[in-house]
PDB file of C-alpha atoms in Angstrom:
ATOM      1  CA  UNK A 263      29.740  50.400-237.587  1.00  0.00           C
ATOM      2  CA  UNK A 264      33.025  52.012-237.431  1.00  0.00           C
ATOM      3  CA  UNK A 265      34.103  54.955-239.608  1.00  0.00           C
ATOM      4  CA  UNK A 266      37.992  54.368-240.415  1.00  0.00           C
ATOM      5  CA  UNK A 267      39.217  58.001-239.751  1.00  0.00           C
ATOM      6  CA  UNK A 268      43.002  57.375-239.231  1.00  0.00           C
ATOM      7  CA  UNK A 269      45.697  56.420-242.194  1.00  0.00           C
ATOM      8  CA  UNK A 270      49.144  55.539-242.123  1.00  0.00           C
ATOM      9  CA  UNK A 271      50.748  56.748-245.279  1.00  0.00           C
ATOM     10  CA  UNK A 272      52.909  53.752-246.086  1.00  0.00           C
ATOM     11  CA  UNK A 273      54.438  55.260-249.796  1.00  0.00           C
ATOM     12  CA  UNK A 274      57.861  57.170-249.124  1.00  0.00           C
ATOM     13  CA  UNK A 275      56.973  59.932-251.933  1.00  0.00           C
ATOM     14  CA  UNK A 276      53.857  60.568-250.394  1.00  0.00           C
ATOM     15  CA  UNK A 277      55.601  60.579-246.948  1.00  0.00           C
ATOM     16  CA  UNK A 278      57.606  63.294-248.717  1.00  0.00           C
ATOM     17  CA  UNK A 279      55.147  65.389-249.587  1.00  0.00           C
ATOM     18  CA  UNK A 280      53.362  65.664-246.459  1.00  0.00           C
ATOM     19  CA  UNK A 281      56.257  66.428-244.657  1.00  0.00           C
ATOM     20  CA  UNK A 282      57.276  68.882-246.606  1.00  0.00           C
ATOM     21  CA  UNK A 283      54.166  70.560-247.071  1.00  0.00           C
ATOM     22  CA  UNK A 284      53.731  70.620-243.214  1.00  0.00           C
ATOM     23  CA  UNK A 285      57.037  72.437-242.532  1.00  0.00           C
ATOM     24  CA  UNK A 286      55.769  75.629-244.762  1.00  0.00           C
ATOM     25  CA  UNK A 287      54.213  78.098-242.379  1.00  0.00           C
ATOM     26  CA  UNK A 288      51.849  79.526-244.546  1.00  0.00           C
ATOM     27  CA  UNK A 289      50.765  75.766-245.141  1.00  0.00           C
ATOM     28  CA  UNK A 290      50.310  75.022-241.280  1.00  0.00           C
ATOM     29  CA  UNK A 291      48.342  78.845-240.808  1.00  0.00           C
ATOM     30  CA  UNK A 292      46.015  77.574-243.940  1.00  0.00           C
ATOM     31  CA  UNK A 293      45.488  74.211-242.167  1.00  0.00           C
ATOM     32  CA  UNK A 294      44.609  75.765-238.791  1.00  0.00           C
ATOM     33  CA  UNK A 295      42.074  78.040-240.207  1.00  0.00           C
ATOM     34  CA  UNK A 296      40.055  76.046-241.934  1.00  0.00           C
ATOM     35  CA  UNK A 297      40.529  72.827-239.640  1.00  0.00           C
ATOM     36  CA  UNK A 298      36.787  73.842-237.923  1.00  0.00           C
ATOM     37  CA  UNK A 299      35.544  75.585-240.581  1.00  0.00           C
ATOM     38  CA  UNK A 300      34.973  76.274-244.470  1.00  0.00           C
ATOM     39  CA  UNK A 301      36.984  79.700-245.122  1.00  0.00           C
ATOM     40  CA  UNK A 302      37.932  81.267-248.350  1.00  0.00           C
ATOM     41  CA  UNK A 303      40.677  82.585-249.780  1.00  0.00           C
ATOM     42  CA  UNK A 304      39.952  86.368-248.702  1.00  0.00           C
ATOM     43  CA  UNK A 305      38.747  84.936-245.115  1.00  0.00           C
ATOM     44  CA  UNK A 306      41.900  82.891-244.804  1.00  0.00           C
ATOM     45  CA  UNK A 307      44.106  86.011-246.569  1.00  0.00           C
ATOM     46  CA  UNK A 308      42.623  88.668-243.611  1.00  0.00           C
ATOM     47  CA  UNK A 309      42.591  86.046-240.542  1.00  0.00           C
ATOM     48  CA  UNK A 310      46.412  85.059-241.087  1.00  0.00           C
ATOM     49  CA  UNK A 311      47.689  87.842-242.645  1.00  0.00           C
ATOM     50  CA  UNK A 312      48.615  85.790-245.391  1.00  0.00           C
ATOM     51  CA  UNK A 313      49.238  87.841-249.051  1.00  0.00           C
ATOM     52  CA  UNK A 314      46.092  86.306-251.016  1.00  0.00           C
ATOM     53  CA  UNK A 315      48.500  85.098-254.033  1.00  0.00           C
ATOM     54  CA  UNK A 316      50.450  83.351-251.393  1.00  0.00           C
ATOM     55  CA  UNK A 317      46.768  81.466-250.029  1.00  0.00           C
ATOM     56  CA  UNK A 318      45.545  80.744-253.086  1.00  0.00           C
ATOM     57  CA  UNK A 319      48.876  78.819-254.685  1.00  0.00           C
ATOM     58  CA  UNK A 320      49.217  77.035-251.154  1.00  0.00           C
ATOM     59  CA  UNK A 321      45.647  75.843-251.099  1.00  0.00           C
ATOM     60  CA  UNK A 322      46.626  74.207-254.972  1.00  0.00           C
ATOM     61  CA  UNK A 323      49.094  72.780-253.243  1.00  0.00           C
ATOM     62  CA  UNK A 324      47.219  71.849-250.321  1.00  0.00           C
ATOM     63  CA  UNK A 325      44.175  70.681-252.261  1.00  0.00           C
ATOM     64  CA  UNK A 326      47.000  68.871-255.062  1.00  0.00           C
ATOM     65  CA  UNK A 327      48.410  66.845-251.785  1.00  0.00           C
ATOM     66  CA  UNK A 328      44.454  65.770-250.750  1.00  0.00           C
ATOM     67  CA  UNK A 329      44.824  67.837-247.576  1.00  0.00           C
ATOM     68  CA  UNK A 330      41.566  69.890-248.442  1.00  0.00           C
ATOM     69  CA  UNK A 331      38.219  69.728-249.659  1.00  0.00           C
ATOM     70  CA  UNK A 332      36.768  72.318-251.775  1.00  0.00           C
ATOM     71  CA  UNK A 333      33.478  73.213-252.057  1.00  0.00           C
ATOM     72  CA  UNK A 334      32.032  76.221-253.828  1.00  0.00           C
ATOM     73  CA  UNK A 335      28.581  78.487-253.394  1.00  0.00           C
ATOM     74  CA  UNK A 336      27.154  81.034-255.522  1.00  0.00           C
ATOM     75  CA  UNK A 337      26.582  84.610-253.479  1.00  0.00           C
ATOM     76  CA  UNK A 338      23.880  87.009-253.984  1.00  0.00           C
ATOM     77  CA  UNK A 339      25.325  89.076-256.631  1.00  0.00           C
ATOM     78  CA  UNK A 340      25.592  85.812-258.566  1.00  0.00           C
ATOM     79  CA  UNK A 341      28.979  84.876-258.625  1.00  0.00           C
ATOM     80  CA  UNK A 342      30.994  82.047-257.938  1.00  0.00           C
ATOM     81  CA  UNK A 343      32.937  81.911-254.081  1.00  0.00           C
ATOM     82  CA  UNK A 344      35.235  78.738-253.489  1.00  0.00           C
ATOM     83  CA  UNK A 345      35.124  77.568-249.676  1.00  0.00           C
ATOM     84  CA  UNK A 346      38.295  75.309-248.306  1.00  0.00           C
ATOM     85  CA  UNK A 347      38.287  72.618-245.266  1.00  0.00           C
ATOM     86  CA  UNK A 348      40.904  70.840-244.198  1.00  0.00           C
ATOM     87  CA  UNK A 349      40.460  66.913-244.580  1.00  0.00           C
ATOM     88  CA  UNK A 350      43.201  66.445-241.513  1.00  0.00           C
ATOM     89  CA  UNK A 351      42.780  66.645-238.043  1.00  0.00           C
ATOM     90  CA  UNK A 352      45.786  65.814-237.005  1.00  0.00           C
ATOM     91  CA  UNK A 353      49.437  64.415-238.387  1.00  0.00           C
ATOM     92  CA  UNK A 354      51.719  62.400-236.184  1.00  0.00           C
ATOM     93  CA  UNK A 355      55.382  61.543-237.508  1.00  0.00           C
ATOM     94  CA  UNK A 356      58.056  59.448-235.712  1.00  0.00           C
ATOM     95  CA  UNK A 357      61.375  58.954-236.746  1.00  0.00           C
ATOM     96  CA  UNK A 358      63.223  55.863-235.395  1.00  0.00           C
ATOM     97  CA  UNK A 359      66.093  53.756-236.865  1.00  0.00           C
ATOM     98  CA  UNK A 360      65.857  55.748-239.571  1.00  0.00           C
ATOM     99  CA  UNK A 361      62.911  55.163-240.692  1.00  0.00           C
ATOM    100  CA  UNK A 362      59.664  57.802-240.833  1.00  0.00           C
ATOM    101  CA  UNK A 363      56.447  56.925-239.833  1.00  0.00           C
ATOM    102  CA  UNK A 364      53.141  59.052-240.749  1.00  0.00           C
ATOM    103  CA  UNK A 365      49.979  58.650-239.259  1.00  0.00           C
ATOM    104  CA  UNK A 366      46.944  60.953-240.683  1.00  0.00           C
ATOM    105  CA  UNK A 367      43.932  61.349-238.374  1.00  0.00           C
ATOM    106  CA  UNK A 368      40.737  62.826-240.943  1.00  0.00           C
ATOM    107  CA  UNK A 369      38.759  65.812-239.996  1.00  0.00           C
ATOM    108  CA  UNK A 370      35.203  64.106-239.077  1.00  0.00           C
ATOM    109  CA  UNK A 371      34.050  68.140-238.648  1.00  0.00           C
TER     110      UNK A 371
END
């Protein structure tokens, strides 16, 4: 059986979104840390050098846009710590007679 792990975002809004979301650098350094592995917030904040209020209302809008997957896991001192994985592999756009095409490949990791 074949998992489908590619999508081609047909909707123009939602073509929108993803565009603009990828052409915010803090977005893209987000995406690239946690496209192998679960990070959080402070883990993504250090690695990038990314201000932590900056991580945390990108990964909303990240998360908001179905770009990552959030899982959480209570430490040893008993409280709660919020882990973030990218859902995408990979985006390829192509512009041609004016019209955008988006193709989503899905993080099988």
């Amino acid at each position: 059986m074949q998992i489908l792990n590619q999508l081609k975002i047909e909707e123009p809004e939602r073509k929108e979104v993803f565009l603009e979301i990828l052409s915010d650098k803090y977005c893209r350094l987000i995406l690239e840390s946690v496209m192998n592995s679960s990070k959080s917030a402070i883990e993504i904040s250090r690695e990038k050098n990314i201000p932590l209020s900056t991580v945390y209302r990108r990964i909303q809008q990240l998360h908001d846009s179905h770009m990552v997957r959030t899982s959480g896991v209570i430490t040893e001192e008993g409280k709660r710590l919020f882990l973030y994985k990218s859902k995408i592999k990979e985006v390829n756009t192509r512009f041609c007679d004016g019209k955008i095409t988006v193709d989503v490949v899905f993080n099988t990791n």
